[in-house]
mmCIF file of C-alpha atoms in Angstrom:
data_model
loop_
_atom_site.group_PDB
_atom_site.id
_atom_site.type_symbol
_atom_site.label_atom_id
_atom_site.label_comp_id
_atom_site.label_asym_id
_atom_site.label_seq_id
_atom_site.Cartn_x
_atom_site.Cartn_y
_atom_site.Cartn_z
ATOM 1 C CA TRP A 25 -21.032 -10.461 -8.507
ATOM 2 C CA VAL A 26 -20.581 -6.800 -8.182
ATOM 3 C CA TRP A 27 -20.956 -4.172 -4.947
ATOM 4 C CA TYR A 28 -20.214 -0.634 -4.187
ATOM 5 C CA SER A 29 -19.031 1.133 -1.147
ATOM 6 C CA CYS A 30 -18.548 4.650 -0.010
ATOM 7 C CA THR A 31 -20.738 6.403 -1.849
ATOM 8 C CA GLU A 32 -20.242 10.432 -1.705
ATOM 9 C CA LEU A 33 -20.668 13.493 -3.684
ATOM 10 C CA GLY A 34 -22.028 11.169 -6.787
ATOM 11 C CA MET A 35 -18.649 8.746 -6.568
ATOM 12 C CA ARG A 36 -18.731 5.457 -5.367
ATOM 13 C CA GLN A 37 -16.390 2.468 -5.067
ATOM 14 C CA VAL A 38 -16.792 -0.491 -7.229
ATOM 15 C CA GLY A 39 -15.976 -4.305 -6.552
ATOM 16 C CA TRP A 40 -16.432 -7.389 -8.468
ATOM 17 C CA ALA A 41 -15.660 -10.963 -7.960
ATOM 18 C CA GLY A 42 -15.612 -13.717 -10.594
ATOM 19 C CA ASP A 43 -12.510 -15.843 -9.767
ATOM 20 C CA SER A 44 -11.759 -18.863 -7.925
ATOM 21 C CA SER A 45 -9.798 -19.168 -4.807
ATOM 22 C CA GLU A 46 -6.874 -20.273 -6.385
ATOM 23 C CA GLU A 47 -6.763 -17.311 -8.848
ATOM 24 C CA LEU A 48 -6.807 -14.643 -6.233
ATOM 25 C CA GLY A 49 -4.273 -12.639 -4.990
ATOM 26 C CA TRP A 50 -3.989 -10.123 -2.457
ATOM 27 C CA ASN A 51 -1.797 -6.797 -3.096
ATOM 28 C CA LEU A 52 -0.554 -4.007 -0.417
ATOM 29 C CA PHE A 53 0.166 -0.719 -1.462
ATOM 30 C CA CYS A 54 2.198 1.313 0.847
ATOM 31 C CA ASP A 55 3.156 4.947 -0.004
ATOM 32 C CA ALA A 56 4.109 8.374 1.493
ATOM 33 C CA ASP A 57 4.577 11.690 0.805
ATOM 34 C CA PHE A 58 7.709 13.517 2.405
ATOM 35 C CA ALA A 59 7.547 16.390 4.490
ATOM 36 C CA GLY A 60 3.646 16.970 3.050
ATOM 37 C CA CYS A 61 2.409 18.786 5.916
ATOM 38 C CA THR A 62 2.968 22.150 5.090
ATOM 39 C CA GLN A 63 2.645 23.372 9.343
ATOM 40 C CA THR A 64 4.844 20.786 10.817
ATOM 41 C CA GLN A 65 6.582 18.999 8.050
ATOM 42 C CA ARG A 66 5.559 15.369 8.831
ATOM 43 C CA SER A 67 4.822 12.878 6.408
ATOM 44 C CA THR A 68 1.381 11.070 5.513
ATOM 45 C CA SER A 69 1.543 7.106 4.935
ATOM 46 C CA GLY A 70 -1.260 5.577 2.554
ATOM 47 C CA ILE A 71 -2.107 1.891 2.969
ATOM 48 C CA HIS A 72 -4.348 0.358 0.395
ATOM 49 C CA LEU A 73 -4.842 -3.460 0.253
ATOM 50 C CA ALA A 74 -6.736 -5.088 -2.095
ATOM 51 C CA VAL A 75 -7.939 -8.456 -3.518
ATOM 52 C CA HIS A 76 -7.371 -9.359 -7.351
ATOM 53 C CA GLY A 77 -7.382 -11.452 -10.535
ATOM 54 C CA SER A 78 -8.119 -11.650 -13.824
ATOM 55 C CA ALA A 79 -12.018 -11.067 -13.265
ATOM 56 C CA THR A 80 -11.691 -9.985 -9.330
ATOM 57 C CA ILE A 81 -10.924 -6.498 -7.905
ATOM 58 C CA SER A 82 -11.887 -5.388 -4.254
ATOM 59 C CA LEU A 83 -10.822 -3.264 -1.183
ATOM 60 C CA VAL A 84 -10.057 -4.634 1.834
ATOM 61 C CA THR A 85 -9.056 -1.903 3.574
ATOM 62 C CA GLY A 86 -7.283 1.685 2.763
ATOM 63 C CA SER A 87 -5.994 4.264 5.435
ATOM 64 C CA CYS A 88 -4.364 7.463 5.536
ATOM 65 C CA ALA A 89 -2.439 8.569 8.859
ATOM 66 C CA THR A 90 0.185 11.030 9.823
ATOM 67 C CA GLN A 91 3.385 9.838 10.838
ATOM 68 C CA ARG A 92 4.568 10.170 14.308
ATOM 69 C CA ALA A 93 7.632 12.246 13.620
ATOM 70 C CA THR A 94 9.394 14.055 10.980
ATOM 71 C CA ALA A 95 11.086 11.802 8.697
ATOM 72 C CA THR A 96 14.265 13.515 7.164
ATOM 73 C CA SER A 97 14.247 11.784 3.996
ATOM 74 C CA THR A 98 11.867 10.031 1.377
ATOM 75 C CA PRO A 99 13.129 6.490 2.115
ATOM 76 C CA GLU A 100 12.499 6.856 6.067
ATOM 77 C CA ALA A 101 8.757 7.811 5.242
ATOM 78 C CA GLU A 102 8.181 5.404 2.794
ATOM 79 C CA LEU A 103 9.590 2.984 5.322
ATOM 80 C CA ALA A 104 7.720 4.096 8.270
ATOM 81 C CA ALA A 105 4.589 3.818 5.631
ATOM 82 C CA LEU A 106 5.729 0.164 4.470
ATOM 83 C CA ASN A 107 5.847 -0.722 8.134
ATOM 84 C CA LYS A 108 2.556 0.648 9.180
ATOM 85 C CA GLY A 109 1.308 -0.754 5.975
ATOM 86 C CA TYR A 110 2.167 -4.624 6.741
ATOM 87 C CA ARG A 111 1.845 -4.448 10.648
ATOM 88 C CA THR A 112 -1.624 -2.813 10.411
ATOM 89 C CA ALA A 113 -3.276 -4.104 6.972
ATOM 90 C CA MET A 114 -1.113 -7.458 5.687
ATOM 91 C CA LEU A 115 -0.288 -9.297 9.062
ATOM 92 C CA PRO A 116 -4.175 -9.553 10.078
ATOM 93 C CA ALA A 117 -5.488 -10.199 6.413
ATOM 94 C CA LEU A 118 -2.583 -13.326 5.925
ATOM 95 C CA ASP A 119 -4.763 -15.729 8.157
ATOM 96 C CA LEU A 120 -7.982 -14.737 6.291
ATOM 97 C CA PHE A 121 -6.152 -14.853 3.298
ATOM 98 C CA GLU A 122 -4.291 -18.218 3.972
ATOM 99 C CA ALA A 123 -7.656 -19.398 5.342
ATOM 100 C CA LEU A 124 -9.675 -18.569 1.930
ATOM 101 C CA CYS A 125 -6.729 -18.816 -0.730
ATOM 102 C CA PRO A 126 -4.661 -21.500 0.401
ATOM 103 C CA ARG A 127 -3.458 -22.703 -3.082
ATOM 104 C CA SER A 128 -3.307 -19.155 -4.816
ATOM 105 C CA PRO A 129 -0.104 -16.990 -4.825
ATOM 106 C CA PRO A 130 2.021 -15.173 -2.148
ATOM 107 C CA PRO A 131 0.410 -11.881 -1.558
ATOM 108 C CA LEU A 132 2.569 -8.786 -2.682
ATOM 109 C CA VAL A 133 3.394 -5.887 -1.285
ATOM 110 C CA SER A 134 4.172 -2.823 -3.852
ATOM 111 C CA GLU A 135 6.385 0.146 -3.102
ATOM 112 C CA ASP A 136 7.792 2.588 -5.239
ATOM 113 C CA ASN A 137 10.788 3.918 -3.318
ATOM 114 C CA GLN A 138 13.743 1.580 -4.547
ATOM 115 C CA ALA A 139 15.939 2.725 -1.492
ATOM 116 C CA ALA A 140 12.741 1.420 1.148
ATOM 117 C CA ILE A 141 13.202 -1.760 -1.194
ATOM 118 C CA MET A 142 17.459 -2.239 -0.966
ATOM 119 C CA VAL A 143 16.742 -1.104 2.706
ATOM 120 C CA THR A 144 14.411 -4.105 3.707
ATOM 121 C CA ASN A 145 15.980 -6.571 1.664
ATOM 122 C CA SER A 146 19.494 -6.213 3.291
ATOM 123 C CA GLY A 147 17.836 -5.539 6.911
ATOM 124 C CA ARG A 148 20.858 -2.598 7.649
ATOM 125 C CA ASN A 149 20.841 0.913 7.128
ATOM 126 C CA PRO A 150 23.517 2.875 9.485
ATOM 127 C CA THR A 151 22.043 6.115 8.041
ATOM 128 C CA MET A 152 19.116 5.723 9.666
ATOM 129 C CA ARG A 153 19.838 3.801 12.983
ATOM 130 C CA HIS A 154 16.893 6.319 14.811
ATOM 131 C CA LEU A 155 14.174 4.883 12.953
ATOM 132 C CA ALA A 156 13.513 2.713 15.518
ATOM 133 C CA ARG A 157 13.484 5.455 18.182
ATOM 134 C CA CYS A 158 11.440 8.113 16.273
ATOM 135 C CA GLN A 159 9.456 6.131 13.755
ATOM 136 C CA ARG A 160 8.767 2.823 15.478
ATOM 137 C CA VAL A 161 9.956 0.901 12.352
ATOM 138 C CA ASP A 162 11.790 -2.246 13.658
ATOM 139 C CA LEU A 163 13.918 -2.797 10.547
ATOM 140 C CA ALA A 164 15.182 -6.507 11.669
ATOM 141 C CA ARG A 165 11.498 -7.762 11.278
ATOM 142 C CA LEU A 166 10.662 -5.760 8.066
ATOM 143 C CA HIS A 167 13.726 -7.899 6.196
ATOM 144 C CA GLY A 168 12.661 -10.576 8.542
ATOM 145 C CA ARG A 169 9.426 -10.763 6.710
ATOM 146 C CA LEU A 170 10.098 -9.281 3.481
ATOM 147 C CA GLY A 171 13.947 -9.234 2.886
ATOM 148 C CA VAL A 172 15.864 -11.333 0.383
ATOM 149 C CA HIS A 173 16.288 -14.574 2.425
ATOM 150 C CA PRO A 174 15.104 -18.096 2.678
ATOM 151 C CA ASP A 175 13.542 -17.989 5.867
ATOM 152 C CA LYS A 176 10.966 -14.625 4.524
ATOM 153 C CA GLY A 177 7.629 -14.749 5.131
ATOM 154 C CA ARG A 178 5.163 -15.690 2.805
ATOM 155 C CA ALA A 179 4.460 -12.277 0.995
ATOM 156 C CA VAL A 180 7.014 -10.879 -1.372
ATOM 157 C CA LEU A 181 8.146 -6.796 -1.731
ATOM 158 C CA PHE A 182 8.303 -5.662 -5.242
ATOM 159 C CA TYR A 183 8.880 -2.350 -7.047
ATOM 160 C CA GLU A 184 5.691 -0.810 -8.027
ATOM 161 C CA ASP A 185 6.114 2.298 -10.812
ATOM 162 C CA THR A 186 4.724 5.250 -9.053
ATOM 163 C CA ARG A 187 2.401 5.635 -12.197
ATOM 164 C CA ASN A 188 0.331 2.273 -10.816
ATOM 165 C CA MET A 189 0.545 3.017 -7.013
ATOM 166 C CA SER A 190 -2.915 2.758 -5.380
ATOM 167 C CA ALA A 191 -2.049 4.260 -2.271
ATOM 168 C CA ASP A 192 -1.010 7.837 -4.038
ATOM 169 C CA VAL A 193 -4.754 8.913 -3.779
ATOM 170 C CA TYR A 194 -4.789 8.785 0.235
ATOM 171 C CA THR A 195 -1.527 10.909 0.830
ATOM 172 C CA LYS A 196 -0.937 13.140 -2.479
ATOM 173 C CA SER A 197 -2.760 16.684 -3.252
ATOM 174 C CA PHE A 198 -3.618 16.551 -6.837
ATOM 175 C CA SER A 199 -4.475 19.863 -8.742
ATOM 176 C CA ASN A 200 -4.604 18.216 -12.229
ATOM 177 C CA GLU A 201 -8.024 16.510 -13.011
ATOM 178 C CA THR A 202 -6.422 13.715 -15.350
ATOM 179 C CA ALA A 203 -3.899 13.132 -12.149
ATOM 180 C CA TRP A 204 -6.861 13.001 -10.184
ATOM 181 C CA MET A 205 -9.192 10.723 -12.701
ATOM 182 C CA HIS A 206 -6.218 8.324 -12.918
ATOM 183 C CA ALA A 207 -5.504 8.095 -8.855
ATOM 184 C CA ILE A 208 -9.177 7.494 -8.347
ATOM 185 C CA ARG A 209 -9.649 4.907 -10.946
ATOM 186 C CA LEU A 210 -6.536 2.885 -9.526
ATOM 187 C CA ILE A 211 -8.736 2.173 -6.274
ATOM 188 C CA ASN A 212 -11.932 1.355 -8.379
ATOM 189 C CA ILE A 213 -13.638 4.862 -8.410
ATOM 190 C CA PRO A 214 -15.194 4.938 -11.634
ATOM 191 C CA PRO A 215 -15.621 9.145 -12.671
ATOM 192 C CA LYS A 216 -18.928 10.695 -12.041
ATOM 193 C CA ASP A 217 -21.051 10.967 -14.983
ATOM 194 C CA ARG A 218 -21.219 14.128 -16.410
ATOM 195 C CA LYS A 219 -24.392 15.517 -18.139
#
């Protein structure tokens, strides 16, 4: 099966499916740009949730939103994006994932900031005590779902190289055509045919 979506200015997002339900996996990419808005200095959260397999890749949801408060560091902005992505994209999809693919591998949560991963794994960060109040990030809940302990949720948090971060296209501005083409290929938008 092959399908298209979001046809705009000659570009279209492509998805295809060719695997059984046991071979399918879900991958949530969460990313943020630190102080990306030049006027407010607020960061942008980017979220990309896709179904993938050896012969399958398809977008489930993608979003881009300005964060509620001004982040004071890159890890803070990344934790706000991770929290939003897990809460608004992964949690609602988990029931569907378990119903459609009960014997498939656990869903993946990709993050390209090692400090944000370490904070999530430990569940503590004394230097960001304001995180819950300013960004509405419940670090204990993130740790409970994604941290390193025996009672965690099914999803697996892991480090993704920034060159393979599909959520970059939602958060970054691109002045280099090669970087832009790489970013749109990561979310299955092939380049326009050139005549």
